[in-house]
Structure formats: C-alpha cells, structure tokens
Coordinates of C-alpha atoms in Angstrom, one line a residue:
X2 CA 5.3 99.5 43.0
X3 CA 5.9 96.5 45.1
X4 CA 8.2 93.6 43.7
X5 CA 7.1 90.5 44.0
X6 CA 8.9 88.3 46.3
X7 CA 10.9 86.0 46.0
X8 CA 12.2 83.2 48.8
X9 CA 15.5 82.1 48.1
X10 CA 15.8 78.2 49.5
X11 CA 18.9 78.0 51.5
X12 CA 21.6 76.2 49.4
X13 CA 21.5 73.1 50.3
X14 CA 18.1 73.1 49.4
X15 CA 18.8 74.7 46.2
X16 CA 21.2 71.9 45.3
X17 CA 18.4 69.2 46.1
X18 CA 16.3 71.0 43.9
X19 CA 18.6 70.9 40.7
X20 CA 19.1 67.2 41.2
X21 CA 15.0 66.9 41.2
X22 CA 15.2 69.1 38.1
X23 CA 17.9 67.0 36.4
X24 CA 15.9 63.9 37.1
X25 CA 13.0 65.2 35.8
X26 CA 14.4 65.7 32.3
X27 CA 15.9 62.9 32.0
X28 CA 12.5 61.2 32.6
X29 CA 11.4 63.5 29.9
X30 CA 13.9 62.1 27.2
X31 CA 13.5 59.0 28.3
X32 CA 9.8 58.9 27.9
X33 CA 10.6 60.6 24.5
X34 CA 12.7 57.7 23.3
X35 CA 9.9 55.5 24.6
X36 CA 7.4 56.4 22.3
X37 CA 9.7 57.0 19.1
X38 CA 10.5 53.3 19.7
X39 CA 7.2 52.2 20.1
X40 CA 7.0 53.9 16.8
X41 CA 9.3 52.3 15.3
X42 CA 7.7 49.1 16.2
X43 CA 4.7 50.0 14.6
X44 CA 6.3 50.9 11.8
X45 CA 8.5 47.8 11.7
X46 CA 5.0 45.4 11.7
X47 CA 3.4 47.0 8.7
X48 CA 6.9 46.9 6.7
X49 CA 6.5 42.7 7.8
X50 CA 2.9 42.8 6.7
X51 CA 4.0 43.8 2.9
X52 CA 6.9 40.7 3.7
X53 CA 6.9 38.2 1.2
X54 CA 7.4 35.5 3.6
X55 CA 5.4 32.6 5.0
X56 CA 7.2 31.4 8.5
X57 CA 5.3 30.2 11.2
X58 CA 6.9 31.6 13.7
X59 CA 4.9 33.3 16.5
X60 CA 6.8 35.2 18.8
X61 CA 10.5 36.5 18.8
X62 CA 13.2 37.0 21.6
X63 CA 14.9 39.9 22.8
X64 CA 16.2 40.9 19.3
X65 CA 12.8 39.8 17.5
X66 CA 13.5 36.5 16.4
X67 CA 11.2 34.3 15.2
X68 CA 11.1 30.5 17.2
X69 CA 8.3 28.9 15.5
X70 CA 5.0 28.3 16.3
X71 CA 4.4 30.8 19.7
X72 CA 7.6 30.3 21.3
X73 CA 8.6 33.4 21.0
X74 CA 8.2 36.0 23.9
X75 CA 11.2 38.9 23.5
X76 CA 10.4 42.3 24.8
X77 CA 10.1 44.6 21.4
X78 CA 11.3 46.9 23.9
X79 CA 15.2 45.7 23.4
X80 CA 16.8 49.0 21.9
X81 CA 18.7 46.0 19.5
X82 CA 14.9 45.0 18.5
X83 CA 14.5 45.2 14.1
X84 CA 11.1 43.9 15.5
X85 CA 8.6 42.6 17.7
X86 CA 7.1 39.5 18.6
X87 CA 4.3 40.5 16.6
X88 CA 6.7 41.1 13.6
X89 CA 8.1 37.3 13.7
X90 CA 4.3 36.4 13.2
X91 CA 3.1 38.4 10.5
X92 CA 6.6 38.3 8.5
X93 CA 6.4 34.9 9.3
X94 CA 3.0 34.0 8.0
X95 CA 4.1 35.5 4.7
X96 CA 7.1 34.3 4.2
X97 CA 7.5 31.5 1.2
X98 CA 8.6 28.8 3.9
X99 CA 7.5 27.4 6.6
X100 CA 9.3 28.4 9.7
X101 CA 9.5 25.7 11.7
X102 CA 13.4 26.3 13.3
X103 CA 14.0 28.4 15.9
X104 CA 15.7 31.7 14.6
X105 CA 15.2 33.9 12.0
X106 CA 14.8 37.7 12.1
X107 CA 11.4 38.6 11.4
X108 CA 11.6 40.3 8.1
X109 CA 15.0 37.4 7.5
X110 CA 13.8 34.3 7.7
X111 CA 17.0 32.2 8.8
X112 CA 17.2 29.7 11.7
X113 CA 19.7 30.4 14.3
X114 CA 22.6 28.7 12.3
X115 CA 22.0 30.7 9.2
X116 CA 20.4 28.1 7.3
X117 CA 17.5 29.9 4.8
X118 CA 13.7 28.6 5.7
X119 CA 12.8 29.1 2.5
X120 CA 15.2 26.7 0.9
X121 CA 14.9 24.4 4.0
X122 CA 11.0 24.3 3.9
X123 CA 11.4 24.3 -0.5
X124 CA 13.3 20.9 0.3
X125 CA 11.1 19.7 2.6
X126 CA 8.0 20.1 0.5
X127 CA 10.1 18.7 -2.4
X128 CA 10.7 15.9 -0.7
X129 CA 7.6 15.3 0.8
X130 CA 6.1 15.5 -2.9
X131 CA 9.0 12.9 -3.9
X132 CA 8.1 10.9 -0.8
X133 CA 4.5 11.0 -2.5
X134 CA 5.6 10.7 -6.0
X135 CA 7.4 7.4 -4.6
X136 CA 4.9 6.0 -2.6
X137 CA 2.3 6.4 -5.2
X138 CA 4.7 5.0 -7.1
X139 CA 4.8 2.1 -5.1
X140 CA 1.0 1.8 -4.8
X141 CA 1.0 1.6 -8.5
X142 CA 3.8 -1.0 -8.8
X143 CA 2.1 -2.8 -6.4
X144 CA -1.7 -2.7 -7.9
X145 CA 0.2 -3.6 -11.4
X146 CA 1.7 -6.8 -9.3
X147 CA -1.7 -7.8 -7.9
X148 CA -3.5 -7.4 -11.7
X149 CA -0.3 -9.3 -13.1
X150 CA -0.5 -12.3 -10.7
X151 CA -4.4 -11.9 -11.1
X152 CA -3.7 -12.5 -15.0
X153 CA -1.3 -15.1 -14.1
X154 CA -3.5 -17.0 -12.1
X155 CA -6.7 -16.3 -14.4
X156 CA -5.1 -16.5 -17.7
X157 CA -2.0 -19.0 -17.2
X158 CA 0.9 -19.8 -18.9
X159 CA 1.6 -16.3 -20.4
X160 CA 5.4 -16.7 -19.4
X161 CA 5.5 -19.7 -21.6
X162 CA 4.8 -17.9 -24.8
X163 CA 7.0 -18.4 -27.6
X164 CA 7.1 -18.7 -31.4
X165 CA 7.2 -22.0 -33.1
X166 CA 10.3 -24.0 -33.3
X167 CA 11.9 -24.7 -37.0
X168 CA 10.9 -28.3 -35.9
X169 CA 6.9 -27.5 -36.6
X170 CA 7.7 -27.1 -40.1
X171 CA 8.1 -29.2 -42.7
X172 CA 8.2 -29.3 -46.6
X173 CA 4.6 -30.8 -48.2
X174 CA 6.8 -32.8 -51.0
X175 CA 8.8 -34.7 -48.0
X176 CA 5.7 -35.9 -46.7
X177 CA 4.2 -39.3 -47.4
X178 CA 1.0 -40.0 -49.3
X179 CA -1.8 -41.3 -47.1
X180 CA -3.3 -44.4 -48.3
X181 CA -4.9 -45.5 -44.7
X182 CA -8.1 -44.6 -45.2
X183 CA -10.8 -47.2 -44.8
X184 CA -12.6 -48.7 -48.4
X185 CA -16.5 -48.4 -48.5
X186 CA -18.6 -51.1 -48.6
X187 CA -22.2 -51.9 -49.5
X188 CA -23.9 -50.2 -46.7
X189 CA -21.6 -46.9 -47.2
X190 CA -23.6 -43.8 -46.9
X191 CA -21.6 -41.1 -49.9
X192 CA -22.9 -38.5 -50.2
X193 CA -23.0 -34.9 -48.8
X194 CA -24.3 -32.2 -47.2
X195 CA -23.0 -28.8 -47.6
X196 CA -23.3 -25.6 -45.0
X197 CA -23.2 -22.7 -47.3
X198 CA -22.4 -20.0 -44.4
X199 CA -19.8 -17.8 -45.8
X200 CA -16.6 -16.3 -44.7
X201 CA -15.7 -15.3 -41.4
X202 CA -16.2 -11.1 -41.6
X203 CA -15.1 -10.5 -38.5
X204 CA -16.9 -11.9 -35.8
X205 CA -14.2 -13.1 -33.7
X206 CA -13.0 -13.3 -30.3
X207 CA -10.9 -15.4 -27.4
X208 CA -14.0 -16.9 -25.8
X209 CA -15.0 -20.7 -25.5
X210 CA -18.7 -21.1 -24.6
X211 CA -18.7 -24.6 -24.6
X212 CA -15.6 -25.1 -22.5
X213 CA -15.5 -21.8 -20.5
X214 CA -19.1 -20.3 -20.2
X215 CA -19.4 -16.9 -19.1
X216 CA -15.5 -16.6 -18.8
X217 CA -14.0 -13.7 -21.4
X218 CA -10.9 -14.6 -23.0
X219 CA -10.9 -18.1 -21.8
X220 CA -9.7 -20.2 -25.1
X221 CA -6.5 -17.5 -25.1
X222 CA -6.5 -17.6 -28.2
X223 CA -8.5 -16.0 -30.8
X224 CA -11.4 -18.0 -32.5
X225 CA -13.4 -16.9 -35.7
X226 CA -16.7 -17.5 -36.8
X227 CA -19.0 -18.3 -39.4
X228 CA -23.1 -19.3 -38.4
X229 CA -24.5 -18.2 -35.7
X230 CA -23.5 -14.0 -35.0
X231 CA -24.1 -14.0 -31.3
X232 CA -21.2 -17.1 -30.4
X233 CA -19.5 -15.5 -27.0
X234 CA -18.5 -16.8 -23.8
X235 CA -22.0 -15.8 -22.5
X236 CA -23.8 -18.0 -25.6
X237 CA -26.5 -20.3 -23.8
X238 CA -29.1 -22.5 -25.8
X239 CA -31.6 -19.9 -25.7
X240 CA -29.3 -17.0 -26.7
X241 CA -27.8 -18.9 -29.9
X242 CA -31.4 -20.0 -31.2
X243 CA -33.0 -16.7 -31.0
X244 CA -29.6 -15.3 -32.7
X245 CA -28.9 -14.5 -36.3
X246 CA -27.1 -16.5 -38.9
X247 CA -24.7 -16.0 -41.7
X248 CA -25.1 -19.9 -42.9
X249 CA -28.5 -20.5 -45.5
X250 CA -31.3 -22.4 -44.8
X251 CA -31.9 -20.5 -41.4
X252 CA -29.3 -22.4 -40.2
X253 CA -28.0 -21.2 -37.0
X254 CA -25.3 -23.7 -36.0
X255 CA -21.9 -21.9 -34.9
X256 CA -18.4 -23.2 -36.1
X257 CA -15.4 -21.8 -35.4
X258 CA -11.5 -22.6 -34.9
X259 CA -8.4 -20.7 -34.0
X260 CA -6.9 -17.8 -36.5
X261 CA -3.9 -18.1 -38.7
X262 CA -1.5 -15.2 -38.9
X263 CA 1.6 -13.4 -40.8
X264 CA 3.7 -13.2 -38.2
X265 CA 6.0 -11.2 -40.1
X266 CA 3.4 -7.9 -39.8
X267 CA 2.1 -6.2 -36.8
X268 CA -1.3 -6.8 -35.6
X269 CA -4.2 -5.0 -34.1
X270 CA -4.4 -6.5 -30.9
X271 CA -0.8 -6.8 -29.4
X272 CA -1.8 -4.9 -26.4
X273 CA -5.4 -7.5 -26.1
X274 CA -6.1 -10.5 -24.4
X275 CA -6.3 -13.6 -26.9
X276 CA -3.8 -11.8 -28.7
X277 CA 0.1 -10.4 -28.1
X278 CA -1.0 -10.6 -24.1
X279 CA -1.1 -14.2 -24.6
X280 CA 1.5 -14.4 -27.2
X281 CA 0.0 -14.7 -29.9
X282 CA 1.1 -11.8 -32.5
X283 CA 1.2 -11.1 -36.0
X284 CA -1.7 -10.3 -38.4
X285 CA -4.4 -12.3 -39.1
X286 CA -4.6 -14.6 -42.1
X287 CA -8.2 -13.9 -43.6
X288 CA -9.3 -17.1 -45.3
X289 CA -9.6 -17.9 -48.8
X290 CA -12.2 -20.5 -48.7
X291 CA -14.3 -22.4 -46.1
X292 CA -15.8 -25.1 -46.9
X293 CA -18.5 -26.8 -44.0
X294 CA -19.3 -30.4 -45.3
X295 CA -21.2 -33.0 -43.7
X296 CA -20.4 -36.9 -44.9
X297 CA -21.2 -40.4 -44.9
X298 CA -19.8 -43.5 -43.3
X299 CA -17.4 -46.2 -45.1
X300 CA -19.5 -49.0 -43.3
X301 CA -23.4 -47.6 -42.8
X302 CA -26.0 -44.9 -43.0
X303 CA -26.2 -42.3 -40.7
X304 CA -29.0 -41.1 -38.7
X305 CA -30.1 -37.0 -38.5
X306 CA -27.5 -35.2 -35.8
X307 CA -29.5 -34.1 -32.6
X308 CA -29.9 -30.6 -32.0
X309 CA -28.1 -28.9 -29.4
X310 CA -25.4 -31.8 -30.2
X311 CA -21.9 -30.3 -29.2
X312 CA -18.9 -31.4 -30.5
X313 CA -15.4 -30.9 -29.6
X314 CA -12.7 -31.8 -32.2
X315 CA -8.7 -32.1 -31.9
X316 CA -6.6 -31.4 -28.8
X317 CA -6.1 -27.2 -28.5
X318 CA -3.2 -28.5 -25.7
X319 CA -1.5 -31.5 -27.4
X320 CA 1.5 -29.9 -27.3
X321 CA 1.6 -31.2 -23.0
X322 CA -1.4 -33.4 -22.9
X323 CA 0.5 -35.3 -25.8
X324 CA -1.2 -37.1 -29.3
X325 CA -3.8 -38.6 -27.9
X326 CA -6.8 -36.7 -29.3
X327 CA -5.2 -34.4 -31.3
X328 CA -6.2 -34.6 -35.0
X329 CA -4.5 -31.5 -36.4
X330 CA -4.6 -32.1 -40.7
X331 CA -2.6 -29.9 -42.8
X332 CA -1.9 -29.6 -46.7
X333 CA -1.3 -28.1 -49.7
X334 CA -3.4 -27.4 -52.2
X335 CA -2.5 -29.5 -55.2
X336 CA -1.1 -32.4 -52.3
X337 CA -4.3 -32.9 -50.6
X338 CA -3.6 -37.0 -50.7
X339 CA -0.5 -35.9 -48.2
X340 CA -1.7 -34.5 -44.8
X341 CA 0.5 -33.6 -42.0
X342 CA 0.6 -32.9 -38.2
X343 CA 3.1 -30.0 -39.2
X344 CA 2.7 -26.8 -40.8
X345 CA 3.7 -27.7 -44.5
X346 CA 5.5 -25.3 -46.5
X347 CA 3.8 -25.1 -49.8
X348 CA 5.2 -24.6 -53.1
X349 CA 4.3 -21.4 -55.4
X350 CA 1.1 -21.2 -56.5
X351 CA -0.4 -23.4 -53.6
X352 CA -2.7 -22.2 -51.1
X353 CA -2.5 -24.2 -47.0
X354 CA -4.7 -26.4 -46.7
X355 CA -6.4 -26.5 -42.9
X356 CA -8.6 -30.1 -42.6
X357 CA -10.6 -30.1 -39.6
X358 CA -12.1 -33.6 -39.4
X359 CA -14.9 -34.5 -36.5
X360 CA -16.0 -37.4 -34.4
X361 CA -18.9 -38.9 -36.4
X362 CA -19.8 -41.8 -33.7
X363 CA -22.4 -40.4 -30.5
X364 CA -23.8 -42.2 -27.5
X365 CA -27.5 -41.4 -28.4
X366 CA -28.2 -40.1 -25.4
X367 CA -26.1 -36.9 -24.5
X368 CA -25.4 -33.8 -26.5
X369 CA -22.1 -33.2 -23.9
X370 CA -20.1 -34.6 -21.9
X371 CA -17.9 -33.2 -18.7
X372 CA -14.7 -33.8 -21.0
X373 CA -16.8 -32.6 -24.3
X374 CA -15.0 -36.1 -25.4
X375 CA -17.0 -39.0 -23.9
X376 CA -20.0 -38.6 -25.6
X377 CA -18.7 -38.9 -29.3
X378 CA -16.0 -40.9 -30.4
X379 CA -14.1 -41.2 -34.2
X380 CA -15.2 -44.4 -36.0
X381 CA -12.7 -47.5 -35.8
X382 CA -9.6 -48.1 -38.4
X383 CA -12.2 -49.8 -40.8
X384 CA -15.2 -47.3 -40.6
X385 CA -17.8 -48.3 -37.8
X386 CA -18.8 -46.9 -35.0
X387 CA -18.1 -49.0 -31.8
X388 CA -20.7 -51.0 -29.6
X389 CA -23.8 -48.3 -28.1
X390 CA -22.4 -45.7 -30.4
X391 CA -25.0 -44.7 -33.4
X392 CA -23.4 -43.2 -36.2
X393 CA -23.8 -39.6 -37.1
X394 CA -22.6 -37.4 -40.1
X395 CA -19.0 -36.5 -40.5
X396 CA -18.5 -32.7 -40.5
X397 CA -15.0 -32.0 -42.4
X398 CA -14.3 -28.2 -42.6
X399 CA -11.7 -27.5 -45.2
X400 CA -10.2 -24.1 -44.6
X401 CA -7.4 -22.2 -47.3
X402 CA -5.3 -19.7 -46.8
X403 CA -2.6 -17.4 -49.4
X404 CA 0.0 -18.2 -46.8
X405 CA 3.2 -15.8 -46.4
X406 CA 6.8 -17.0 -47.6
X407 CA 8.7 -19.3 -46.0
X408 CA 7.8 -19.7 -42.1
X409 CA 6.4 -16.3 -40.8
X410 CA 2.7 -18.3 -40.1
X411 CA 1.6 -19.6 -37.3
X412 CA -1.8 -20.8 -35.3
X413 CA -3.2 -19.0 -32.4
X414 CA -2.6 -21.5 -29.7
X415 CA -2.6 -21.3 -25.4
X416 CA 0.1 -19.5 -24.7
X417 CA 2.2 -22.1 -23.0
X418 CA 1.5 -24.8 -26.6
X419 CA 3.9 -22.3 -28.4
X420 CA 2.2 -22.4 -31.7
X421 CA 2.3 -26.0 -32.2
X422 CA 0.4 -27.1 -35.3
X423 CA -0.7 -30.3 -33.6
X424 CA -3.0 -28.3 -31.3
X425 CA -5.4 -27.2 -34.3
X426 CA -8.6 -27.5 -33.3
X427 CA -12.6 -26.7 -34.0
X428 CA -15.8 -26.5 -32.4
X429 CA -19.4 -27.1 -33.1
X430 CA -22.7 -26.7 -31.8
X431 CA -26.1 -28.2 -34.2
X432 CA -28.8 -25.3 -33.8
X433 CA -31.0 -26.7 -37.2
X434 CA -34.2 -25.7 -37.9
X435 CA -36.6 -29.4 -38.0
X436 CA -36.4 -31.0 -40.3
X437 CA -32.6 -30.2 -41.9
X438 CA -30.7 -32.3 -40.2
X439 CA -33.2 -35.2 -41.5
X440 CA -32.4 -33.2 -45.1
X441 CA -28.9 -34.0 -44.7
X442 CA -29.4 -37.7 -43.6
X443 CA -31.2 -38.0 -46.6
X444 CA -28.9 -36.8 -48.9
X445 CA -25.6 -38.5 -47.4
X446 CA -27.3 -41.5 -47.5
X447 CA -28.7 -41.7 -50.3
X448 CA -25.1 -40.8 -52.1
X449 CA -26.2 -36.7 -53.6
X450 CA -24.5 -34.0 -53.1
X451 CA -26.6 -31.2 -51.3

C-alpha cells in the first residue's frame, strides 16, 4: 500500500514555520486572557451593583477610579483594573455619599488623597442642614424682630413697664380728712338714683371703644364690665343698643374701669396682651361690691342725661400728662371722709375703697368730643356748672375690694404709667330705655332715693 506523501519544506522554511506556529499560540493565550478579563469585569460590576454606596462618579481611569460626575474614561482593560468605568458608576450611585472628588476605587469610595466620601459628603449634608437650621434660624429671629417692633410701635411703651414705687403707697390713718366739699343750698337737687347691674362676671378685656374703636387691646390694660355684655373695641351705637344687659330696668348703659390685682399670685394671662405683655401681672382682684349711683347738684336741679352721652372720667396717663384731669379717689372702708390719690394701706378688717367720681356739667349739644373732655366739665369749687354748660347727674361708682397684705396690689395701668394710682380711671356710655333717665331726674331732684 502506498504511503502517503509527505513534502518536507527545506529548513529554512521549516524554521519560518515554527515561528508562525509560536505566534499563533501566543495569540491563542492571549485571546484567552482577554476574555477571562472581560469576565472579570463583568463580574466586578454586578459585585458594585450589590455596593452599598451612593458616589456620583461616572467613569474611572486606567485603574477604575471613580472622578465624579462622567469624568472618567479608563480602559477596564488595564490588567491593574479592580473595575471599570462602568463600576465607578453603579458603585458610585450606591454608595452612602455623594462622590463629588475625583478618586475613589469603585467598590472604595475615597478621593485621591484618601479622604472617605462618605464622611466628606455626611459633613457636607450636615452642614448644609446646619446652614439651614441657621438660616431658618435667622428668618425666625428676624420675623420675631419685625412682630416685636410691630408691637412696639402698635402697643407702645412695653419697655417702660414696671411695678409701683413704695412712693404710691401710703397709710389711710396719715391721710387728712376732707372737709372741701361744697355745702348745698336751696336749689340742691339730693337725691339718687341707683343702677342695680351687678358684679362684673367676667366680661372683660383690654379694648377702649370710645377711645380706640375697632383697635384690640388698645387701653393696654385690662377693663371689666358690668351693663351692657357686648362692650368691645368693635361696640358701635347700633351694636350696644341691640345688646344684652346685666343692669335692671332694661338698662343697657356700659361702665367699666381698669382691674385690681394680687400681685403676689400668678395670673392667667402673663403670656396676653392687656396683661403680663404689657406689664401688668398678678391675679385679678374680683370685687366685693359695686355700687353705680347717680346724684344731685349742691347748687341746682339736674336735667335727664342724653342718650348716647359719653363720658370719660380721670386721666388713665397722669402719671406723664401730669394732675391735670386726673381724679383718682381712694379709701378705706371705715375712713371714707379721707380720700387719697395713693393706694392706701388699710387697716384689718377694712375693705379698699375705689371712688370713681364723673363730670356732671355738659354742653347741651354733643354727646363727645375729639378729646372725650371738652364736652363735659366738673362743676366749680362751690357746685355750679359754668356759663353754656347745663347740669347733669353725677355718676359716683364706689368699687371695694378684700385687698392682699401689705403692698402686693396694684391697678392695671399703660405700661409706661407703672401702676400709678393717680391714673385710675372709668368710662361710661347712657344707652336708657325713654323715659329712665327722666326717672332719675325725677328722683335726684326731688331728694328720694331710687
């Protein structure tokens, strides 16, 4: 049987051919290599994928690391590679930083100079939540500014505040008996008329209609109330005649004067306006006894009060505008021939005495006045009403009170009057049904009691 045959190259040939061969495998491995690389990458982005890391980087050189947001371009290639490009991203988008420096191994993410992302990105969103925490901080310091120099400017004086002085004090038997007042003569009207309207039960609140319509809090101070139930700083004509009344005869006048308190106990509205926001503190005084009384004149009769007449009495600011209509009368019960611009310190067993004493003298013609002064005026020393003037009856409300020992009371007052008993004051406004006020005429001038 034939052999096959075979050609033999001559040797040169032959060594050309081994060199080809040699080549050839080496292509081979290198191919191999290659692909179990390629493998590895593969391999290397899932294990990122399961990463707990958040950096932002995009990319990755040579060696596979991360330089933020897309700078990145390495070849995964690099036989130093832990991982691609590709890697940087996805460790980097779960990573708990935000990679925003320019090194970090994919799967380690650390900036070039070995600095940890995570606790560089930690501090920067710590401090950008300080940063907020500050400037919202700020805002609020700033709002609180704004609403305190809008109180400031609305509700003025509130930096002024201050307790009263020893000086506002004094003891009822050091003061004087008053023998001033003027003697009656024939035409004296004597006799009375009495409101019957109760207590205040606690319809109160640091408005002043008359001299601050529609402004809340404007008296600073807080006021109670007996008559009328509806007295606010929105009150108009119309609102307090259709109102209620706590007063008898369907007598719908309101009345009403600052509060006494204990300023030795706390009170219910330290944080309120009218109270501890404008200084005035303590617990209010409820009073023992309230009595509204209309009277005569020493020198002639009077004539029925208008309604709608509004009358203003005493000097709630006396303290700067000085004694010039204040009228501030206080006692002791047991003293009451001794009154006193100071708050008297009674002895035991003696209630304070408020007197709260009106002008009885009007212009006939206006039931207010741009002052709430002009258009009423106190009779003269000896009893008559000056020239134009008609007189009217004399409302006297005589308020009592079981004070506290020693001098822990005080009168609500404007902030900036510091409690100064000189600045006691009361308001008024006749809302009588026809035909009392000519009832009470009647009766003061004809000398009953009624």
């Amino acid at each position: 049987m034939d052999r096959p045959v075979r050609h033999r190259l001559p040797r040169p040939n032959r060594l050309l051919a081994l060199v080809v061969t040699l080549l050839v495998g080496c292509g081979v491995v290198l191919a191999a290599g290659t692909a179990a690389a390629s493998g590895e990458d593969e391999t290397a982005l899932a294990a990122a994928d399961r990463t707990d890391g958040s950096g932002d980087g995009r990319g990755g050189d040579g060696r596979g690391n991360a330089r933020g947001r897309g700078e990145g371009r390495g070849d995964p290639r690099d036989p130093d590679a832990r991982g691609n490009g590709r890697d940087g991203l996805r460790d980097g988008n779960r990573d708990n930083g935000r990679a925003d420096g320019r090194g970090g191994d994919p799967g380690d993410p650390r900036d070039r100079n070995g600095r940890d992302l995570r606790d560089i990105n930690g501090r920067d969103d710590n401090n950008r939540r300080n940063n907020n925490n500050r400037n919202n901080n700020n805002r609020n310091n700033q709002n609180n500014q704004n609403n305190q120099n809008k109180d400031d400017e609305e509700f003025p004086g509130r930096d002024q505040a201050a307790p009263p002085s020893d000086d506002d004090f004094v003891d009822i038997n050091d003061v004087r008996p008053d023998n001033d007042r003027p003697r009656n003569d024939g035409d004296a009207s004597t006799g009375s008329f009495v409101a019957r309207c109760g207590l205040p039960d606690g319809h109160r609140n640091s408005d002043n209609f008359m001299v601050t319509p529609g402004k809340r809090n404007g008296a600073q101070h807080v006021h109670n109330y007996v008559g009328n139930l509806s007295t606010d700083a929105d009150s108009t004509d119309d609102s307090l005649h259709a109102a209620g009344t706590s007063c008898d005869r369907d007598n719908k006048s309101t009345f009403f004067w600052p509060v006494l308190r204990d300023t030795s106990q706390q009170g219910d509205d330290t944080d309120e306006d009218g109270g501890g926001r404008d200084g005035n503190v303590g617990k209010i005084l409820p009073e023992r006894t309230v009595d509204l009384r209309f009277l005569g004149n020493a020198t002639s009769k009077v004539e029925p009060m208008p309604d709608d007449l509004t009358i203003i009495m005493g000097d709630a600011k006396a303290k700067t505008n000085g004694p010039t209509n204040a009228n501030a009368q206080w006692t002791c019960t047991g003293f009451e021939n001794r009154t006193t611009d100071k708050y008297p310190l009674c002895p035991a067993g003696s209630r304070l005495v408020r007197i709260l004493e009106f002008p009885s003298c009007w212009d006939g013609e206006n039931l207010d006045s741009e002052d709430h002064r002009s258009h009423v005026a106190f009779p003269d020393d000896d009893g008559s009403c000056k020239d134009g003037f008609k007189t009217i009856p004399r409302l006297r409300e005589t308020i009592t009170y079981d004070r506290p020992n020693g001098r822990d009371f005080a009168l609500d007052t404007f902030p900036d009057q510091q409690h100064d008993p000189s600045t006691d004051h009361s308001d008024f406004m006749n809302i009588a049904p026809d035909g009392l006020g000519k009832l009470a005429a009647d009766c003061i001038n004809s000398g009953r009691n009624c």
